Amino acid sequence: MSADVSGEMRESVMDKARLCFGCGVCMGGCPVARVNEGFHPRRLVRELVIGDWDRVLQGEAIWLCAQCHLCSETCPQGVGLSELIVDLRSMAVRAGVNPPEGYSENIRQVAETGRLAPITSATLVSRNKLSLGELDPVAAEEIRELVRGTKFMGLIEGEEGG
Amino acid sequence: MESEEVRIGVYVCHCGLNIAGVVDCPDVAAGSADLPGVVVSKDYRYMCSDPGQAMIRDDIAEHGLNRVVVAACSPRMHEPTFRKCVESGGINPFLFEMANIREFDSWCHYGMPEEATEKAKDLVAMAVAKARYLAPLDTLKVPVTPSSLVIGGGVAGIHTALDLADMGHQVYLVERSSTIGGKMAQLDKTFPTLDCSICILGPKMVEVDQHPNIELLTHSEVKKVEGYIGNFHVTVHRRPKYVDTEACNGCGECAMACPIEVPSIYEEALGPRKAIHVEFPQAIPMRYTIDMDSCIECYRCVEACKEQGRYAIDFSQEPEDIEVDVGAITVATGFDMYDASEIKEYGFGVYDNVVTAMGIERMVNAAGPTFGHVVRPSDRKEPETVAFITCVGSRDERAQIYCSGFCCMYTLKNAVLLKDHFPEMDVYIIFMDMRTNFKGYEEFYRRAREMGIKFIRGHPDEIFEDPETKNLIISMEDLSSGRPLDLEVQMAVLSQAAVPSEGTKELAQTLTISTDGSGFFLESHPKLKPVDAATDGIFFAGAAQGPKDIPYSVAQGSAAASRSARVLSQDEWEIEPIVAYVDPESCTSCGVCITKCPYGAITIDEGQPAVVTPAKCHGCGTCVADCPQNALTQQHFTDAQVIAQIHAGLEENPEGKILGFLCNWCSYAGADLAGISRHQFPTNLRPIRVMCSGRVKREWVYEAFLKGAGMVMVSGCHFADCHYITGNYNAEKRIKPLFKILETGGISPDRLRLEWFSAAEGEFYARITKEMVAHIEDLGVDRIQAENEKAKPFLERLLKRGG
């Protein structure tokens, strides 16, 4: 399946990616790359520069980034790879790629409860012990409304077109 | 020239395809044939070539031309060429005008040939309109003081001073520190030949000291510069050394007696020096200096000196100002090493064993703080493994975006010295690209590999310290294998970037010259005038203009001497007669002009009209614009000439156009750079060059809106950067109230822009032009027309009152 990449986003990603002069600072410091050979940030930028969009958007790599932003901090050319990866994930989803299961779980959690992590009774006990006080309420209904309006769940679950 | 019929020749240059690739040159030439006063119009491939210039000369004779307009490159490029050409054809050189259809048109409007051709026609029409009002002028001749000022006593300044002195010119060499020698005096060896640095520099320093034509002013800084080419008046501020340089013989007994030790800057703080000191044993002049920040005034030095039968120490010394007159100035203020602690992830200043390149340079020197032993600071043991890391602060948008040029080579040199002195040592060079592009340099790189230095391509993301061993773990990607690498070494050496030397900005303001985007001094032309400042009579040598290695700095030092001698060897120098003059009939002796002139060029005797001294007038035109009686005129930039340009530029579709006033030194040069850099933006702006934003009259802005302009831009140098010291301040004072005034008349204030940008800000010019065009489109032609229509009687009233 050819990736359907929206032009504007693609251009803005490319504007940054083409600044790369291949020093490898992103790779050297990447905590994920140290434990997972499937993630090679410098090569990810190379694939962008040579235009291998299918490989980037269909591949696993963009979902492995831990978003620690170390690469963006130390990049001498301002590529800002960690920010590009956020855009690449959006582009992948728009192109019909289903994010790995962990991501869908998180998304479902937010869409339904308005919170990233479930609040269990154990959470509340811990909070109490730490004197953190009551949790602020979240506008769960408004968030559900927003998610419905944007047809977001359809995007990630392939139920409706994006 | 009213009595004479105006006969103008117009010549449109193709500049190969530089112009003709975008602009339809024959069409522009044909279009200009109908302009009033034009009797001949032609286009040709290269107007600046011999046949091109011959064409102009022949036409002057054949058609009886008395004005010439050339539409080609920027007047900052070829105006002098064509002025000479028309002069040799028999016309006064000031009866020539240029239309800039390359930097201002074809180069910044790719892919829009029709609009670019229309703009070219307008630019030619504007030049022709001005040409109709041109008057012949006589060049001014000023006397030349045949002496020279050289600022900075590093290897570049030393060569400028010696060359000029050898030619017989008196040279004042001003040096901020207490000795000349600069960075080169700190180096152990030089690449790629491994000559001992001080051994080759030392004799040159002695030569400076002994040269009868050189007056060396150390511990001194340039405080004030007045005047112009051939006639600079310079005030040099000398800080006290507290040692009588006549009486001191450099024996050093005082320093031995001194109980105070502080880190030596010369030794990169790796070794001590005394409060009374010379920087290094070969210092010139070999005279001691007391550092009052650390001296406790115990007077043991006084005693020690007395025991030698001398009385050289003098605590009563005061700072003094020394005034000198010179005909030319060379700026050779060099560079500083970048503060490596700014790149936090490398831990310089935090981890003991991370040192700088200059630090290792001092260590490896046999006369240095460790007597040639390389030791790691944590335990003073010789390291078994050392890694050099390049591009620390260079090629990094968080620090300096540029490549410092010589770091690859000095890194190779230091690594080779280490490997040579300590063959058992494991020496690594971590690099992104190896830049070895001069004579003998690539061979040196090969030699380094042959010696067994290990090269790892990549750039560390971070350095960690093992708290037990104080060893360093360098985290990086080994680019050649694509794998992450943790390289453990006992010492790491950071190759710092070269940055503009401290005080560069202030000196630029003192000299009223510009710096570039990186903060180094900006040359007049990057190719053809690489050692000239935009201001005549001021030159650059060495790293002050951008990072340079030793041979390049020496070559520039001699180049600056040669460029200076071109002036100093003349009895008189011709300067442009674009000065102000007073119409004594209209002058009411109010004295406003005197307050506007930063050069004291205008005087008024009681009850008499003002008088301009032409040799003192720099030709900014600020007094002209602020004269309440319109009694002042600036030659070659008269009101009639500029108003003719305004009208011609706005002849058609004025609502869609921006009329821009650009100052010659910053904003015009910045706009030129936008073209040279090929920034692309719409064609709507119609530029008018003035020498200074201070020349721009309110009436010109009124005229532009009255003529229907969509927008007007007044632009000049950044504050404190004005070539005429205060011109832009006066411009701001005059133009700023216009926003309110125009609004009263019904013109949206955002249709006037007041912008300050430097000769280095081409990108900025491109950006604001796009912004202004977008604003015109937002407003729409109808609204602009309606506003202009409504404001018409108001503007006419203002003009009547002003005129």
PDB file of C-alpha atoms in Angstrom, chain A residues 8-159:
ATOM      1  CA  GLU A   8       2.143  20.163   3.697  1.00  0.00           C
ATOM      2  CA  MET A   9       3.261  18.006   6.588  1.00  0.00           C
ATOM      3  CA  ARG A  10       5.627  16.153   4.346  1.00  0.00           C
ATOM      4  CA  GLU A  11       7.224  19.415   3.262  1.00  0.00           C
ATOM      5  CA  SER A  12       7.653  20.677   6.811  1.00  0.00           C
ATOM      6  CA  VAL A  13       9.227  17.361   7.849  1.00  0.00           C
ATOM      7  CA  MET A  14      11.533  17.464   4.827  1.00  0.00           C
ATOM      8  CA  ASP A  15      12.529  21.083   5.512  1.00  0.00           C
ATOM      9  CA  LYS A  16      14.002  19.883   8.793  1.00  0.00           C
ATOM     10  CA  ALA A  17      15.279  16.468   7.684  1.00  0.00           C
ATOM     11  CA  ARG A  18      17.332  17.926   4.851  1.00  0.00           C
ATOM     12  CA  LEU A  19      19.376  19.962   7.346  1.00  0.00           C
ATOM     13  CA  CYS A  20      20.967  16.730   8.633  1.00  0.00           C
ATOM     14  CA  PHE A  21      24.685  16.419   7.875  1.00  0.00           C
ATOM     15  CA  GLY A  22      24.933  12.947   9.346  1.00  0.00           C
ATOM     16  CA  CYS A  23      26.995  13.442  12.500  1.00  0.00           C
ATOM     17  CA  GLY A  24      25.165  10.704  14.407  1.00  0.00           C
ATOM     18  CA  VAL A  25      24.707  12.619  17.656  1.00  0.00           C
ATOM     19  CA  CYS A  26      21.068  11.455  17.688  1.00  0.00           C
ATOM     20  CA  MET A  27      22.095   7.823  17.398  1.00  0.00           C
ATOM     21  CA  GLY A  28      24.982   8.042  19.846  1.00  0.00           C
ATOM     22  CA  GLY A  29      22.818   9.387  22.634  1.00  0.00           C
ATOM     23  CA  CYS A  30      19.588   7.540  21.949  1.00  0.00           C
ATOM     24  CA  PRO A  31      18.561   5.379  24.934  1.00  0.00           C
ATOM     25  CA  VAL A  32      16.231   3.288  22.764  1.00  0.00           C
ATOM     26  CA  ALA A  33      18.878   2.534  20.157  1.00  0.00           C
ATOM     27  CA  ARG A  34      21.095   1.135  22.881  1.00  0.00           C
ATOM     28  CA  VAL A  35      18.575  -1.597  23.662  1.00  0.00           C
ATOM     29  CA  ASN A  36      16.717  -2.058  20.384  1.00  0.00           C
ATOM     30  CA  GLU A  37      18.594  -2.554  17.155  1.00  0.00           C
ATOM     31  CA  GLY A  38      15.417  -1.828  15.211  1.00  0.00           C
ATOM     32  CA  PHE A  39      15.685   1.863  16.078  1.00  0.00           C
ATOM     33  CA  HIS A  40      18.406   3.906  14.398  1.00  0.00           C
ATOM     34  CA  PRO A  41      17.531   7.610  14.493  1.00  0.00           C
ATOM     35  CA  ARG A  42      20.199   8.770  12.031  1.00  0.00           C
ATOM     36  CA  ARG A  43      19.110   6.142   9.496  1.00  0.00           C
ATOM     37  CA  LEU A  44      15.508   7.213   9.977  1.00  0.00           C
ATOM     38  CA  VAL A  45      16.502  10.728   8.870  1.00  0.00           C
ATOM     39  CA  ARG A  46      18.479   9.254   5.956  1.00  0.00           C
ATOM     40  CA  GLU A  47      15.406   7.348   4.801  1.00  0.00           C
ATOM     41  CA  LEU A  48      13.464  10.616   4.839  1.00  0.00           C
ATOM     42  CA  VAL A  49      16.156  12.451   2.891  1.00  0.00           C
ATOM     43  CA  ILE A  50      16.280   9.818   0.160  1.00  0.00           C
ATOM     44  CA  GLY A  51      12.476   9.789   0.101  1.00  0.00           C
ATOM     45  CA  ASP A  52      11.770   6.272   1.297  1.00  0.00           C
ATOM     46  CA  TRP A  53       8.431   7.289   2.810  1.00  0.00           C
ATOM     47  CA  ASP A  54       6.888   3.847   2.666  1.00  0.00           C
ATOM     48  CA  ARG A  55       9.649   2.403   4.754  1.00  0.00           C
ATOM     49  CA  VAL A  56       9.402   5.225   7.299  1.00  0.00           C
ATOM     50  CA  LEU A  57       5.630   5.326   7.664  1.00  0.00           C
ATOM     51  CA  GLN A  58       4.930   1.603   7.413  1.00  0.00           C
ATOM     52  CA  GLY A  59       7.912   0.651   9.556  1.00  0.00           C
ATOM     53  CA  GLU A  60       8.117   0.042  13.244  1.00  0.00           C
ATOM     54  CA  ALA A  61      10.837   2.604  14.001  1.00  0.00           C
ATOM     55  CA  ILE A  62       8.729   5.737  14.485  1.00  0.00           C
ATOM     56  CA  TRP A  63       6.722   3.969  17.182  1.00  0.00           C
ATOM     57  CA  LEU A  64       9.808   2.953  19.153  1.00  0.00           C
ATOM     58  CA  CYS A  65      10.946   6.492  20.017  1.00  0.00           C
ATOM     59  CA  ALA A  66      10.558   7.206  23.741  1.00  0.00           C
ATOM     60  CA  GLN A  67      10.185  10.970  23.147  1.00  0.00           C
ATOM     61  CA  CYS A  68      12.976  11.847  25.588  1.00  0.00           C
ATOM     62  CA  HIS A  69      14.022  14.648  23.169  1.00  0.00           C
ATOM     63  CA  LEU A  70      17.728  14.119  23.809  1.00  0.00           C
ATOM     64  CA  CYS A  71      18.397  14.037  20.039  1.00  0.00           C
ATOM     65  CA  SER A  72      16.676  17.400  19.590  1.00  0.00           C
ATOM     66  CA  GLU A  73      18.657  18.891  22.454  1.00  0.00           C
ATOM     67  CA  THR A  74      22.054  17.835  21.120  1.00  0.00           C
ATOM     68  CA  CYS A  75      21.514  18.053  17.340  1.00  0.00           C
ATOM     69  CA  PRO A  76      23.955  20.677  16.023  1.00  0.00           C
ATOM     70  CA  GLN A  77      21.834  21.388  12.965  1.00  0.00           C
ATOM     71  CA  GLY A  78      18.409  21.819  14.540  1.00  0.00           C
ATOM     72  CA  VAL A  79      16.759  18.862  12.828  1.00  0.00           C
ATOM     73  CA  GLY A  80      14.586  18.240  15.888  1.00  0.00           C
ATOM     74  CA  LEU A  81      14.091  14.561  15.160  1.00  0.00           C
ATOM     75  CA  SER A  82      11.914  13.811  18.187  1.00  0.00           C
ATOM     76  CA  GLU A  83       9.408  16.450  17.040  1.00  0.00           C
ATOM     77  CA  LEU A  84       9.563  15.109  13.481  1.00  0.00           C
ATOM     78  CA  ILE A  85       8.684  11.663  14.794  1.00  0.00           C
ATOM     79  CA  VAL A  86       5.448  13.035  16.278  1.00  0.00           C
ATOM     80  CA  ASP A  87       4.553  14.387  12.823  1.00  0.00           C
ATOM     81  CA  LEU A  88       5.564  11.119  11.186  1.00  0.00           C
ATOM     82  CA  ARG A  89       3.253   9.200  13.518  1.00  0.00           C
ATOM     83  CA  SER A  90       0.367  11.467  12.578  1.00  0.00           C
ATOM     84  CA  MET A  91       1.185  11.011   8.910  1.00  0.00           C
ATOM     85  CA  ALA A  92       1.359   7.250   9.328  1.00  0.00           C
ATOM     86  CA  VAL A  93      -2.049   7.109  10.998  1.00  0.00           C
ATOM     87  CA  ARG A  94      -3.532   9.281   8.257  1.00  0.00           C
ATOM     88  CA  ALA A  95      -2.038   6.895   5.750  1.00  0.00           C
ATOM     89  CA  GLY A  96      -3.946   4.051   7.355  1.00  0.00           C
ATOM     90  CA  VAL A  97      -1.279   2.567   9.568  1.00  0.00           C
ATOM     91  CA  ASN A  98      -2.521   1.151  12.841  1.00  0.00           C
ATOM     92  CA  PRO A  99      -0.235   2.118  15.694  1.00  0.00           C
ATOM     93  CA  PRO A 100       1.093  -0.728  17.822  1.00  0.00           C
ATOM     94  CA  GLU A 101      -1.288  -2.048  20.474  1.00  0.00           C
ATOM     95  CA  GLY A 102       0.170  -0.079  23.390  1.00  0.00           C
ATOM     96  CA  TYR A 103      -0.566   3.204  21.650  1.00  0.00           C
ATOM     97  CA  SER A 104      -4.200   2.302  20.869  1.00  0.00           C
ATOM     98  CA  GLU A 105      -4.649   1.368  24.506  1.00  0.00           C
ATOM     99  CA  ASN A 106      -3.414   4.767  25.629  1.00  0.00           C
ATOM    100  CA  ILE A 107      -5.524   6.544  23.091  1.00  0.00           C
ATOM    101  CA  ARG A 108      -8.644   4.624  24.043  1.00  0.00           C
ATOM    102  CA  GLN A 109      -7.968   5.407  27.684  1.00  0.00           C
ATOM    103  CA  VAL A 110      -7.749   9.149  27.004  1.00  0.00           C
ATOM    104  CA  ALA A 111     -10.722   9.139  24.668  1.00  0.00           C
ATOM    105  CA  GLU A 112     -12.932   7.432  27.203  1.00  0.00           C
ATOM    106  CA  THR A 113     -11.787   8.781  30.572  1.00  0.00           C
ATOM    107  CA  GLY A 114      -9.881  11.947  29.687  1.00  0.00           C
ATOM    108  CA  ARG A 115      -6.866  10.531  31.528  1.00  0.00           C
ATOM    109  CA  LEU A 116      -3.720   8.948  30.146  1.00  0.00           C
ATOM    110  CA  ALA A 117      -3.445   6.409  32.941  1.00  0.00           C
ATOM    111  CA  PRO A 118      -6.340   4.611  34.679  1.00  0.00           C
ATOM    112  CA  ILE A 119      -7.088   5.776  38.208  1.00  0.00           C
ATOM    113  CA  THR A 120      -7.221   2.719  40.417  1.00  0.00           C
ATOM    114  CA  SER A 121      -7.931   2.540  44.110  1.00  0.00           C
ATOM    115  CA  ALA A 122      -4.221   1.856  44.621  1.00  0.00           C
ATOM    116  CA  THR A 123      -3.462   5.175  42.893  1.00  0.00           C
ATOM    117  CA  LEU A 124      -5.713   6.994  45.289  1.00  0.00           C
ATOM    118  CA  VAL A 125      -4.160   5.309  48.317  1.00  0.00           C
ATOM    119  CA  SER A 126      -0.682   6.313  47.112  1.00  0.00           C
ATOM    120  CA  ARG A 127      -1.780   9.871  46.542  1.00  0.00           C
ATOM    121  CA  ASN A 128      -3.262  10.020  49.976  1.00  0.00           C
ATOM    122  CA  LYS A 129      -0.030   8.737  51.525  1.00  0.00           C
ATOM    123  CA  LEU A 130       1.930  11.448  49.690  1.00  0.00           C
ATOM    124  CA  SER A 131      -0.578  14.123  50.754  1.00  0.00           C
ATOM    125  CA  LEU A 132      -1.230  15.010  47.143  1.00  0.00           C
ATOM    126  CA  GLY A 133      -4.850  15.924  47.749  1.00  0.00           C
ATOM    127  CA  GLU A 134      -7.875  15.342  45.585  1.00  0.00           C
ATOM    128  CA  LEU A 135      -7.461  14.788  41.859  1.00  0.00           C
ATOM    129  CA  ASP A 136      -8.732  17.627  39.730  1.00  0.00           C
ATOM    130  CA  PRO A 137     -11.773  16.522  37.760  1.00  0.00           C
ATOM    131  CA  VAL A 138     -11.400  16.114  34.009  1.00  0.00           C
ATOM    132  CA  ALA A 139     -14.010  17.124  31.469  1.00  0.00           C
ATOM    133  CA  ALA A 140     -14.376  13.562  30.272  1.00  0.00           C
ATOM    134  CA  GLU A 141     -17.634  14.204  28.436  1.00  0.00           C
ATOM    135  CA  GLU A 142     -16.164  17.143  26.502  1.00  0.00           C
ATOM    136  CA  ILE A 143     -13.161  15.048  25.542  1.00  0.00           C
ATOM    137  CA  ARG A 144     -15.421  12.240  24.366  1.00  0.00           C
ATOM    138  CA  GLU A 145     -17.359  14.811  22.343  1.00  0.00           C
ATOM    139  CA  LEU A 146     -14.135  16.117  20.791  1.00  0.00           C
ATOM    140  CA  VAL A 147     -12.937  12.629  19.944  1.00  0.00           C
ATOM    141  CA  ARG A 148     -16.282  11.847  18.310  1.00  0.00           C
ATOM    142  CA  GLY A 149     -16.178  15.120  16.387  1.00  0.00           C
ATOM    143  CA  THR A 150     -12.715  14.469  15.016  1.00  0.00           C
ATOM    144  CA  LYS A 151     -13.536  10.835  14.177  1.00  0.00           C
ATOM    145  CA  PHE A 152     -10.240  10.053  15.796  1.00  0.00           C
ATOM    146  CA  MET A 153     -11.051   6.541  16.905  1.00  0.00           C
ATOM    147  CA  GLY A 154     -12.095   5.770  13.383  1.00  0.00           C
ATOM    148  CA  LEU A 155      -8.677   6.862  12.204  1.00  0.00           C
ATOM    149  CA  ILE A 156      -6.728   4.570  14.440  1.00  0.00           C
ATOM    150  CA  GLU A 157      -9.078   1.634  14.232  1.00  0.00           C
ATOM    151  CA  GLY A 158      -9.850   1.894  10.572  1.00  0.00           C
ATOM    152  CA  GLU A 159     -13.615   2.024  11.206  1.00  0.00           C
TER     153      GLU A 159
END
